[in-house]
Short mmCIF file of N, CA, C and O and ligand atoms in Angstrom, two decimals:
data_model
loop_
_atom_site.label_atom_id
_atom_site.label_comp_id
_atom_site.label_asym_id
_atom_site.label_seq_id
_atom_site.Cartn_x
_atom_site.Cartn_y
_atom_site.Cartn_z
N UNK A 626 0.86 -1.26 0.01
CA UNK A 626 -0.04 0.04 -0.02
C UNK A 626 0.82 1.25 0.00
O UNK A 626 2.05 1.25 0.37
N UNK A 627 0.29 2.30 -0.41
CA UNK A 627 1.02 3.63 -0.58
C UNK A 627 0.17 4.73 0.01
O UNK A 627 -1.04 4.74 -0.03
N UNK A 628 0.90 5.67 0.53
CA UNK A 628 0.20 6.80 1.18
C UNK A 628 0.64 8.15 0.62
O UNK A 628 1.73 8.37 0.21
N UNK A 629 -0.34 9.13 0.66
CA UNK A 629 -0.03 10.44 0.22
C UNK A 629 -0.80 11.49 1.15
O UNK A 629 -1.73 11.12 1.78
N UNK A 630 -0.19 12.69 1.23
CA UNK A 630 -0.92 13.74 1.97
C UNK A 630 -1.94 14.45 1.13
O UNK A 630 -1.67 14.80 -0.06
N UNK A 631 -3.12 14.62 1.65
CA UNK A 631 -4.16 15.26 0.94
C UNK A 631 -4.89 16.32 1.84
O UNK A 631 -5.19 15.96 3.03
N UNK A 632 -5.03 17.53 1.43
CA UNK A 632 -5.69 18.47 2.23
C UNK A 632 -6.87 19.20 1.54
O UNK A 632 -6.78 19.47 0.34
N UNK A 633 -7.95 19.24 2.29
CA UNK A 633 -9.03 20.21 1.77
C UNK A 633 -8.77 21.49 2.35
O UNK A 633 -8.73 21.75 3.55
N UNK A 634 -8.37 22.40 1.48
CA UNK A 634 -7.83 23.73 1.84
C UNK A 634 -9.01 24.57 2.60
O UNK A 634 -10.18 24.20 2.47
N UNK A 635 -8.55 25.71 3.22
CA UNK A 635 -9.62 26.46 3.96
C UNK A 635 -10.83 26.94 3.12
O UNK A 635 -11.94 27.00 3.57
N UNK A 636 -10.64 27.15 1.80
CA UNK A 636 -11.78 27.43 0.92
C UNK A 636 -12.79 26.33 0.81
O UNK A 636 -13.97 26.57 0.77
N UNK A 637 -12.21 25.16 0.69
CA UNK A 637 -13.13 23.96 0.60
C UNK A 637 -13.90 23.73 1.94
O UNK A 637 -15.09 23.32 1.84
N UNK A 638 -13.23 23.94 3.01
CA UNK A 638 -13.94 23.80 4.26
C UNK A 638 -14.97 24.86 4.49
O UNK A 638 -16.14 24.59 4.86
N UNK A 639 -14.65 26.08 4.13
CA UNK A 639 -15.51 27.31 4.26
C UNK A 639 -16.76 27.11 3.39
O UNK A 639 -17.81 27.36 3.78
N UNK A 640 -16.55 26.55 2.21
CA UNK A 640 -17.66 26.29 1.24
C UNK A 640 -18.49 25.03 1.56
O UNK A 640 -19.45 24.80 0.85
N UNK A 641 -18.13 24.28 2.58
CA UNK A 641 -18.93 23.12 2.93
C UNK A 641 -18.78 21.97 1.91
O UNK A 641 -19.72 21.19 1.74
N UNK A 642 -17.48 21.83 1.42
CA UNK A 642 -17.27 20.82 0.32
C UNK A 642 -16.54 19.62 0.79
O UNK A 642 -16.13 18.82 -0.07
N UNK A 643 -16.24 19.49 2.15
CA UNK A 643 -15.55 18.32 2.64
C UNK A 643 -16.16 17.03 2.13
O UNK A 643 -15.48 16.16 1.63
N UNK A 644 -17.42 16.89 2.32
CA UNK A 644 -18.12 15.60 2.01
C UNK A 644 -18.13 15.27 0.53
O UNK A 644 -17.68 14.14 0.11
N UNK A 645 -18.27 16.24 -0.31
CA UNK A 645 -18.22 16.18 -1.75
C UNK A 645 -16.82 15.72 -2.23
O UNK A 645 -16.64 14.83 -3.03
N UNK A 646 -15.81 16.37 -1.62
CA UNK A 646 -14.44 16.06 -2.04
C UNK A 646 -13.91 14.77 -1.60
O UNK A 646 -13.44 13.93 -2.31
N UNK A 647 -14.12 14.52 -0.23
CA UNK A 647 -13.64 13.24 0.25
C UNK A 647 -14.44 12.08 -0.30
O UNK A 647 -13.94 10.92 -0.60
N UNK A 648 -15.71 12.34 -0.66
CA UNK A 648 -16.55 11.31 -1.28
C UNK A 648 -16.00 10.79 -2.65
O UNK A 648 -16.10 9.71 -2.98
N UNK A 649 -15.36 11.80 -3.35
CA UNK A 649 -14.76 11.44 -4.63
C UNK A 649 -13.52 10.47 -4.45
O UNK A 649 -13.28 9.61 -5.26
N UNK A 650 -12.76 10.68 -3.38
CA UNK A 650 -11.59 9.85 -3.08
C UNK A 650 -12.12 8.44 -2.65
O UNK A 650 -11.61 7.52 -3.14
N UNK A 651 -13.13 8.46 -1.91
CA UNK A 651 -13.75 7.14 -1.42
C UNK A 651 -14.33 6.41 -2.56
O UNK A 651 -14.27 5.10 -2.68
N UNK A 652 -15.03 7.09 -3.48
CA UNK A 652 -15.68 6.42 -4.61
C UNK A 652 -14.62 5.83 -5.50
O UNK A 652 -14.84 4.79 -6.18
N UNK A 653 -13.43 6.38 -5.53
CA UNK A 653 -12.21 5.80 -6.25
C UNK A 653 -11.69 4.68 -5.62
O UNK A 653 -10.69 4.07 -6.11
N UNK A 654 -12.18 4.30 -4.39
CA UNK A 654 -11.71 3.17 -3.59
C UNK A 654 -10.34 3.48 -2.96
O UNK A 654 -9.52 2.55 -2.60
N UNK A 655 -10.10 4.79 -2.58
CA UNK A 655 -8.94 5.12 -1.70
C UNK A 655 -9.47 5.26 -0.33
O UNK A 655 -10.65 5.49 -0.09
N UNK A 656 -8.58 5.03 0.58
CA UNK A 656 -8.89 5.06 1.99
C UNK A 656 -8.41 6.28 2.70
O UNK A 656 -7.27 6.58 2.61
N UNK A 657 -9.22 6.95 3.60
CA UNK A 657 -8.65 7.83 4.48
C UNK A 657 -8.18 7.28 5.72
O UNK A 657 -9.04 6.77 6.49
N UNK A 658 -6.88 7.27 6.00
CA UNK A 658 -6.30 6.59 7.14
C UNK A 658 -6.00 7.47 8.24
O UNK A 658 -5.69 6.97 9.32
N UNK A 659 -6.03 8.78 8.05
CA UNK A 659 -5.83 9.81 9.06
C UNK A 659 -6.54 11.09 8.54
O UNK A 659 -6.48 11.33 7.32
N UNK A 660 -7.09 11.79 9.50
CA UNK A 660 -7.86 13.01 9.19
C UNK A 660 -7.88 13.87 10.39
O UNK A 660 -8.27 13.41 11.45
N UNK A 661 -7.60 15.24 10.16
CA UNK A 661 -7.70 16.10 11.30
C UNK A 661 -8.09 17.53 10.75
O UNK A 661 -7.43 18.02 9.83
N UNK A 662 -9.12 18.11 11.40
CA UNK A 662 -9.42 19.50 11.18
C UNK A 662 -8.44 20.30 11.90
O UNK A 662 -8.27 20.19 13.02
N UNK A 663 -7.68 21.13 11.13
CA UNK A 663 -6.68 21.86 11.81
C UNK A 663 -6.48 23.31 11.23
O UNK A 663 -6.64 23.49 9.97
N UNK A 664 -6.30 24.24 12.18
CA UNK A 664 -5.92 25.58 11.76
C UNK A 664 -4.38 25.58 11.60
O UNK A 664 -3.70 25.49 12.57
N UNK A 665 -3.97 25.49 10.37
CA UNK A 665 -2.54 25.33 10.04
C UNK A 665 -1.84 26.64 10.44
O UNK A 665 -2.25 27.68 10.10
N UNK A 666 -0.71 26.49 11.21
CA UNK A 666 -0.01 27.71 11.60
C UNK A 666 0.98 28.14 10.58
O UNK A 666 1.33 27.33 9.58
N UNK A 667 1.41 29.39 10.60
CA UNK A 667 2.27 29.97 9.57
C UNK A 667 3.48 29.09 9.34
O UNK A 667 3.97 28.88 8.25
N UNK A 668 4.15 28.76 10.44
CA UNK A 668 5.49 27.96 10.40
C UNK A 668 5.31 26.65 9.60
O UNK A 668 6.09 26.30 8.71
N UNK A 669 4.19 25.97 9.86
CA UNK A 669 3.89 24.73 9.17
C UNK A 669 3.53 24.93 7.68
O UNK A 669 4.02 24.23 6.87
N UNK A 670 2.77 26.05 7.40
CA UNK A 670 2.48 26.28 6.03
C UNK A 670 3.74 26.63 5.29
O UNK A 670 3.88 26.19 4.09
N UNK A 671 4.58 27.35 5.92
CA UNK A 671 5.88 27.76 5.28
C UNK A 671 6.80 26.56 5.02
O UNK A 671 7.40 26.40 4.00
N UNK A 672 6.82 25.64 6.00
CA UNK A 672 7.58 24.41 5.77
C UNK A 672 6.96 23.53 4.65
O UNK A 672 7.72 23.08 3.69
N UNK A 673 5.76 23.43 4.65
CA UNK A 673 4.91 22.67 3.62
C UNK A 673 5.27 23.15 2.22
O UNK A 673 5.42 22.47 1.30
N UNK A 674 5.17 24.53 2.07
CA UNK A 674 5.30 25.13 0.77
C UNK A 674 6.71 25.73 0.56
O UNK A 674 6.85 26.78 -0.19
N UNK A 675 7.70 25.18 1.20
CA UNK A 675 9.10 25.70 1.13
C UNK A 675 9.59 25.98 -0.22
O UNK A 675 10.27 26.85 -0.58
N UNK A 676 9.25 25.01 -1.13
CA UNK A 676 9.73 25.09 -2.54
C UNK A 676 9.19 26.33 -3.26
O UNK A 676 9.78 26.68 -4.30
N UNK A 677 8.17 26.93 -2.72
CA UNK A 677 7.57 28.11 -3.38
C UNK A 677 8.04 29.42 -2.78
O UNK A 677 7.67 30.44 -3.29
N UNK A 678 8.92 29.31 -1.78
CA UNK A 678 9.50 30.49 -1.16
C UNK A 678 10.12 31.42 -2.18
O UNK A 678 10.81 30.96 -3.03
N UNK A 679 9.77 32.69 -2.16
CA UNK A 679 10.23 33.68 -3.06
C UNK A 679 9.41 33.88 -4.29
O UNK A 679 9.62 34.87 -5.05
N UNK A 680 8.47 33.06 -4.56
CA UNK A 680 7.55 33.25 -5.63
C UNK A 680 6.58 34.40 -5.35
O UNK A 680 6.36 34.61 -4.18
N UNK A 681 6.11 35.13 -6.38
CA UNK A 681 5.30 36.23 -6.18
C UNK A 681 4.01 35.96 -5.43
O UNK A 681 3.52 36.78 -4.78
N UNK A 682 3.51 34.69 -5.51
CA UNK A 682 2.27 34.32 -4.86
C UNK A 682 2.46 33.73 -3.48
O UNK A 682 1.52 33.40 -2.83
N UNK A 683 3.71 33.61 -3.06
CA UNK A 683 4.02 32.87 -1.86
C UNK A 683 3.36 33.47 -0.57
O UNK A 683 2.76 32.65 0.21
N UNK A 684 3.52 34.72 -0.33
CA UNK A 684 2.86 35.32 0.91
C UNK A 684 1.45 35.10 1.00
O UNK A 684 0.90 34.79 2.06
N UNK A 685 0.72 35.39 -0.16
CA UNK A 685 -0.71 35.26 -0.22
C UNK A 685 -1.12 33.75 -0.01
O UNK A 685 -2.18 33.45 0.56
N UNK A 686 -0.27 32.88 -0.54
CA UNK A 686 -0.49 31.46 -0.39
C UNK A 686 -0.54 31.03 1.06
O UNK A 686 -1.36 30.36 1.56
N UNK A 687 0.57 31.47 1.72
CA UNK A 687 0.64 31.10 3.23
C UNK A 687 -0.55 31.71 3.99
O UNK A 687 -1.17 31.10 4.87
N UNK A 688 -0.88 32.95 3.64
CA UNK A 688 -2.01 33.59 4.30
C UNK A 688 -3.26 32.83 4.07
O UNK A 688 -4.13 32.58 5.01
N UNK A 689 -3.49 32.44 2.82
CA UNK A 689 -4.74 31.62 2.48
C UNK A 689 -4.73 30.29 3.21
O UNK A 689 -5.82 29.93 3.77
N UNK A 690 -3.66 29.65 3.31
CA UNK A 690 -3.61 28.37 3.92
C UNK A 690 -3.75 28.32 5.36
O UNK A 690 -4.14 27.41 6.10
N UNK A 691 -3.60 29.57 5.97
CA UNK A 691 -3.68 29.69 7.49
C UNK A 691 -4.98 30.50 7.88
O UNK A 691 -5.09 30.92 9.01
N UNK A 692 -5.78 30.88 6.93
CA UNK A 692 -6.90 31.80 7.17
C UNK A 692 -8.05 31.09 7.88
O UNK A 692 -8.94 31.85 8.48
N UNK A 693 -8.15 29.80 7.87
CA UNK A 693 -9.21 29.11 8.52
C UNK A 693 -8.96 27.62 8.62
O UNK A 693 -7.96 27.19 8.01
N UNK A 694 -9.71 26.84 9.20
CA UNK A 694 -9.42 25.41 9.35
C UNK A 694 -9.29 24.73 7.97
O UNK A 694 -10.13 24.99 7.09
N UNK A 695 -8.47 23.75 7.90
CA UNK A 695 -8.29 22.88 6.73
C UNK A 695 -8.48 21.46 7.23
O UNK A 695 -8.25 21.14 8.46
N UNK A 696 -8.91 20.55 6.34
CA UNK A 696 -8.92 19.11 6.66
C UNK A 696 -7.68 18.48 6.23
O UNK A 696 -7.54 18.36 4.94
N UNK A 697 -6.75 18.10 7.06
CA UNK A 697 -5.49 17.49 6.65
C UNK A 697 -5.65 15.99 6.81
O UNK A 697 -6.03 15.37 7.82
N UNK A 698 -5.34 15.30 5.70
CA UNK A 698 -5.56 13.76 5.70
C UNK A 698 -4.38 13.04 5.09
O UNK A 698 -3.57 13.62 4.34
N UNK A 699 -4.35 11.76 5.43
CA UNK A 699 -3.47 10.82 4.72
C UNK A 699 -4.41 9.85 4.01
O UNK A 699 -5.33 9.29 4.47
N UNK A 700 -4.12 9.69 2.65
CA UNK A 700 -4.89 8.83 1.78
C UNK A 700 -4.05 7.68 1.40
O UNK A 700 -2.91 7.73 1.10
N UNK A 701 -4.73 6.44 1.48
CA UNK A 701 -3.99 5.27 1.22
C UNK A 701 -4.62 4.54 -0.03
O UNK A 701 -5.84 4.51 -0.13
N UNK A 702 -3.82 3.92 -0.82
CA UNK A 702 -4.23 3.12 -1.99
C UNK A 702 -3.08 2.33 -2.51
O UNK A 702 -2.10 2.11 -1.87
N UNK A 703 -3.17 1.90 -3.81
CA UNK A 703 -2.15 1.05 -4.34
C UNK A 703 -0.99 1.95 -4.72
O UNK A 703 -0.87 3.10 -4.41
N UNK A 704 0.06 1.30 -5.35
CA UNK A 704 1.28 2.06 -5.76
C UNK A 704 0.92 3.36 -6.51
O UNK A 704 0.11 3.46 -7.27
N UNK A 705 1.82 4.29 -6.16
CA UNK A 705 1.69 5.69 -6.70
C UNK A 705 0.26 6.27 -6.46
O UNK A 705 -0.26 6.93 -7.38
N UNK A 706 -0.23 6.09 -5.33
CA UNK A 706 -1.49 6.78 -4.96
C UNK A 706 -1.47 8.25 -5.09
O UNK A 706 -2.46 8.83 -5.50
N UNK A 707 -0.24 8.81 -4.81
CA UNK A 707 -0.24 10.28 -5.03
C UNK A 707 -0.64 10.70 -6.51
O UNK A 707 -1.31 11.74 -6.59
N UNK A 708 -0.32 9.91 -7.39
CA UNK A 708 -0.60 10.18 -8.84
C UNK A 708 -2.10 10.08 -9.08
O UNK A 708 -2.75 10.83 -9.83
N UNK A 709 -2.73 9.01 -8.49
CA UNK A 709 -4.25 8.87 -8.60
C UNK A 709 -4.95 10.04 -8.00
O UNK A 709 -5.85 10.61 -8.62
N UNK A 710 -4.45 10.55 -6.85
CA UNK A 710 -5.07 11.67 -6.20
C UNK A 710 -4.86 12.93 -7.03
O UNK A 710 -5.78 13.66 -7.20
N UNK A 711 -3.70 13.09 -7.57
CA UNK A 711 -3.41 14.31 -8.45
C UNK A 711 -4.35 14.24 -9.68
O UNK A 711 -4.88 15.30 -10.06
N UNK A 712 -4.63 13.08 -10.24
CA UNK A 712 -5.57 13.02 -11.29
C UNK A 712 -6.94 13.41 -10.90
O UNK A 712 -7.63 14.14 -11.73
N UNK A 713 -7.42 12.99 -9.75
CA UNK A 713 -8.73 13.39 -9.26
C UNK A 713 -8.82 14.89 -8.95
O UNK A 713 -9.92 15.45 -9.10
N UNK A 714 -7.72 15.49 -8.65
CA UNK A 714 -7.67 16.93 -8.27
C UNK A 714 -7.86 17.77 -9.46
O UNK A 714 -8.53 18.84 -9.41
N UNK A 715 -7.22 17.49 -10.57
CA UNK A 715 -7.19 18.35 -11.75
C UNK A 715 -6.11 19.41 -11.69
O UNK A 715 -5.32 19.56 -10.65
N UNK A 716 -5.99 20.25 -12.76
CA UNK A 716 -4.92 21.17 -12.88
C UNK A 716 -4.92 22.26 -11.80
O UNK A 716 -5.98 22.52 -11.21
N UNK A 717 -3.79 22.75 -11.46
CA UNK A 717 -3.52 23.83 -10.42
C UNK A 717 -4.49 24.94 -10.65
O UNK A 717 -5.14 25.37 -9.71
N UNK A 718 -4.49 25.54 -11.83
CA UNK A 718 -5.43 26.68 -12.09
C UNK A 718 -6.81 26.11 -12.37
O UNK A 718 -7.04 25.59 -13.49
N UNK A 719 -7.64 26.25 -11.43
CA UNK A 719 -8.98 25.57 -11.54
C UNK A 719 -9.81 25.99 -12.73
O UNK A 719 -10.59 25.17 -13.29
N UNK A 720 -9.57 27.19 -13.17
CA UNK A 720 -10.26 27.70 -14.40
C UNK A 720 -10.02 26.83 -15.57
O UNK A 720 -10.79 26.60 -16.43
N UNK A 721 -8.78 26.21 -15.58
CA UNK A 721 -8.35 25.34 -16.81
C UNK A 721 -8.46 23.84 -16.44
O UNK A 721 -8.20 23.05 -17.34
N UNK A 722 -8.89 23.49 -15.33
CA UNK A 722 -8.88 22.10 -14.80
C UNK A 722 -10.11 21.43 -15.63
O UNK A 722 -11.10 21.93 -15.85
N UNK A 723 -9.78 20.15 -15.95
CA UNK A 723 -10.71 19.32 -16.69
C UNK A 723 -12.07 19.04 -15.92
O UNK A 723 -11.88 18.63 -14.82
N UNK A 724 -13.15 19.27 -16.59
CA UNK A 724 -14.39 18.84 -15.88
C UNK A 724 -14.34 17.40 -15.58
O UNK A 724 -13.72 16.57 -16.24
N UNK A 725 -14.86 16.96 -14.44
CA UNK A 725 -14.78 15.66 -13.88
C UNK A 725 -13.83 15.56 -12.73
O UNK A 725 -13.77 14.58 -11.90
N UNK A 726 -12.86 16.53 -12.74
CA UNK A 726 -11.92 16.65 -11.59
C UNK A 726 -12.50 17.53 -10.54
O UNK A 726 -13.46 18.25 -10.68
N UNK A 727 -11.87 17.38 -9.29
CA UNK A 727 -12.41 18.19 -8.17
C UNK A 727 -12.30 19.70 -8.50
O UNK A 727 -13.26 20.51 -8.39
N UNK A 728 -11.14 20.16 -8.97
CA UNK A 728 -10.95 21.54 -9.27
C UNK A 728 -11.70 21.92 -10.53
O UNK A 728 -12.33 23.03 -10.59
N UNK A 729 -11.78 21.04 -11.54
CA UNK A 729 -12.59 21.30 -12.75
C UNK A 729 -14.09 21.49 -12.54
O UNK A 729 -14.72 22.30 -13.22
N UNK A 730 -14.56 20.80 -11.56
CA UNK A 730 -15.97 20.78 -11.29
C UNK A 730 -16.45 21.92 -10.24
O UNK A 730 -17.53 22.43 -10.30
N UNK A 731 -15.52 22.11 -9.31
CA UNK A 731 -15.97 22.89 -8.12
C UNK A 731 -15.18 24.18 -7.87
O UNK A 731 -15.62 24.87 -6.94
N UNK A 732 -14.19 24.47 -8.61
CA UNK A 732 -13.47 25.72 -8.40
C UNK A 732 -13.17 26.44 -9.62
O UNK A 732 -13.32 25.87 -10.73
N UNK A 733 -12.81 27.80 -9.50
CA UNK A 733 -12.42 28.53 -10.68
C UNK A 733 -11.19 29.44 -10.45
O UNK A 733 -10.67 29.99 -11.36
N UNK A 734 -10.64 29.36 -9.20
CA UNK A 734 -9.50 30.18 -8.90
C UNK A 734 -8.15 29.52 -9.10
O UNK A 734 -8.10 28.33 -9.42
N UNK A 735 -7.12 30.33 -8.97
CA UNK A 735 -5.72 29.75 -9.05
C UNK A 735 -5.27 29.55 -7.60
O UNK A 735 -4.91 28.31 -7.35
N UNK A 736 -5.30 30.50 -6.74
CA UNK A 736 -4.86 30.25 -5.39
C UNK A 736 -5.96 29.43 -4.70
O UNK A 736 -5.61 28.45 -4.02
N UNK A 737 -7.17 29.85 -4.81
CA UNK A 737 -8.25 29.14 -3.97
C UNK A 737 -8.78 27.99 -4.89
O UNK A 737 -9.81 28.14 -5.51
N UNK A 738 -8.06 26.94 -4.86
CA UNK A 738 -8.30 25.76 -5.68
C UNK A 738 -8.65 24.46 -4.93
O UNK A 738 -8.45 23.36 -5.35
N UNK A 739 -9.15 24.64 -3.67
CA UNK A 739 -9.80 23.61 -2.85
C UNK A 739 -8.93 22.60 -2.21
O UNK A 739 -9.24 22.12 -1.11
N UNK A 740 -7.93 22.11 -2.97
CA UNK A 740 -7.25 20.88 -2.52
C UNK A 740 -5.66 20.92 -2.63
O UNK A 740 -5.24 21.63 -3.59
N UNK A 741 -5.01 20.20 -1.84
CA UNK A 741 -3.65 19.91 -1.98
C UNK A 741 -3.45 18.43 -2.09
O UNK A 741 -4.01 17.69 -1.23
N UNK A 742 -2.57 18.00 -2.98
CA UNK A 742 -2.08 16.59 -2.96
C UNK A 742 -0.60 16.54 -3.26
O UNK A 742 -0.13 17.30 -4.12
N UNK A 743 0.13 15.61 -2.63
CA UNK A 743 1.53 15.54 -2.81
C UNK A 743 1.82 15.28 -4.25
O UNK A 743 1.11 14.53 -4.93
N UNK A 744 3.03 15.76 -4.81
CA UNK A 744 3.27 15.61 -6.23
C UNK A 744 4.29 14.57 -6.61
O UNK A 744 4.75 14.55 -7.71
N UNK A 745 4.69 13.78 -5.59
CA UNK A 745 5.66 12.63 -5.87
C UNK A 745 5.67 11.81 -4.63
O UNK A 745 5.21 12.20 -3.55
N UNK A 746 6.28 10.57 -4.69
CA UNK A 746 6.36 9.71 -3.58
C UNK A 746 7.28 10.37 -2.46
O UNK A 746 6.93 10.33 -1.28
N UNK A 747 8.28 11.05 -2.89
CA UNK A 747 9.16 11.81 -1.97
C UNK A 747 8.46 12.91 -1.25
O UNK A 747 8.58 13.09 -0.02
N UNK A 748 7.66 13.73 -2.06
CA UNK A 748 6.94 14.78 -1.44
C UNK A 748 5.89 14.23 -0.42
O UNK A 748 5.69 14.75 0.71
N UNK A 749 5.27 13.04 -0.80
CA UNK A 749 4.32 12.47 0.08
C UNK A 749 4.86 12.15 1.42
O UNK A 749 4.30 12.42 2.53
N UNK A 750 6.01 11.59 1.40
CA UNK A 750 6.75 11.22 2.71
C UNK A 750 7.09 12.45 3.49
O UNK A 750 6.89 12.50 4.69
N UNK A 751 7.70 13.39 2.78
CA UNK A 751 8.09 14.68 3.49
C UNK A 751 6.86 15.35 4.08
O UNK A 751 6.90 15.76 5.22
N UNK A 752 5.79 15.39 3.38
CA UNK A 752 4.57 16.16 3.82
C UNK A 752 3.88 15.41 4.96
O UNK A 752 3.30 16.01 5.90
N UNK A 753 3.86 14.08 4.82
CA UNK A 753 3.21 13.24 5.93
C UNK A 753 4.00 13.49 7.21
O UNK A 753 3.45 13.70 8.27
N UNK A 754 5.39 13.55 7.11
CA UNK A 754 6.19 13.84 8.24
C UNK A 754 5.97 15.20 8.87
O UNK A 754 6.03 15.38 10.08
N UNK A 755 5.59 16.12 8.05
CA UNK A 755 5.32 17.53 8.51
C UNK A 755 4.06 17.48 9.29
O UNK A 755 3.94 18.14 10.42
N UNK A 756 3.00 16.89 8.77
CA UNK A 756 1.63 17.12 9.31
C UNK A 756 1.35 16.05 10.34
O UNK A 756 0.48 16.23 11.24
N UNK A 757 1.92 14.87 10.19
CA UNK A 757 1.64 13.76 11.20
C UNK A 757 2.99 13.11 11.64
O UNK A 757 3.29 12.02 11.40
N UNK A 758 3.79 13.95 12.38
CA UNK A 758 5.13 13.52 12.82
C UNK A 758 5.04 12.30 13.83
O UNK A 758 6.03 11.55 13.86
N UNK A 759 3.94 12.12 14.46
CA UNK A 759 3.82 11.10 15.45
C UNK A 759 3.34 9.75 14.95
O UNK A 759 3.18 8.74 15.66
N UNK A 760 2.91 9.81 13.70
CA UNK A 760 2.29 8.59 13.08
C UNK A 760 3.38 7.46 12.94
O UNK A 760 4.46 7.71 12.51
N UNK A 761 2.97 6.27 13.35
CA UNK A 761 3.84 5.11 13.17
C UNK A 761 3.67 4.42 11.78
O UNK A 761 2.55 4.38 11.33
O1 CDP B 1878 -1.35 22.65 -5.69
P1 CDP B 1878 -0.51 22.25 -6.94
O2 CDP B 1878 0.58 21.26 -6.65
O3 CDP B 1878 -1.35 21.82 -8.07
O4 CDP B 1878 0.23 23.51 -7.42
P2 CDP B 1878 1.65 24.20 -7.07
O5 CDP B 1878 2.25 24.73 -8.23
O6 CDP B 1878 2.46 23.27 -6.24
O7 CDP B 1878 1.24 25.50 -6.16
C1 CDP B 1878 0.87 25.32 -4.81
C2 CDP B 1878 -0.33 26.30 -4.59
O8 CDP B 1878 0.09 27.61 -4.67
C3 CDP B 1878 -1.48 26.08 -5.61
O9 CDP B 1878 -2.30 25.00 -5.35
C4 CDP B 1878 -2.10 27.44 -5.46
O10 CDP B 1878 -3.03 27.46 -4.23
C5 CDP B 1878 -1.01 28.36 -5.20
N1 CDP B 1878 -0.57 29.07 -6.38
C6 CDP B 1878 -0.89 30.44 -6.55
O11 CDP B 1878 -1.58 30.98 -5.72
N2 CDP B 1878 -0.47 31.09 -7.72
C7 CDP B 1878 0.31 30.51 -8.58
N3 CDP B 1878 0.72 31.16 -9.66
C8 CDP B 1878 0.61 29.11 -8.44
C9 CDP B 1878 0.21 28.53 -7.34
MG1 MG B 1879 2.33 21.33 -5.50
#
């Protein structure tokens, strides 16, 4: 089995889309093996998005991720589950995301695009360690 980090971002929680979004992962036969509603603090958001440090959108991104509670989860499935989750999410810019994907169906923004999913096996491990350091 393989695990990846998946977050319903503050806009998704605020809009009441947790059930809709998690339902799509469950319908795909992925399992939620950990989940916590959490007000992500600035330090954690900065660690999580370290690779974006210095980008023009970085400050606003950190502000957005810490503006309200997010649902932080670990999703489990077969090999390369991170890739399956990324497929369900759709393109980063929701305006261009394919219909049928979470972003394509439910969002239209670039920053406020509802969800985060790890983009590689290495990112998945790094991000799980950031958000669930005590997990065995
Ligand atoms: O989330 P994803 O991996 O698809 O995209 P990313 O390129 O890793 O960017 C991380 C997040 O930064 C995005 O999901 C957006 O919320 C935000 N972003 C932004 O606000 N403006 C951009 N030009 C690019 C990304
Ligand atoms: Mg990314």
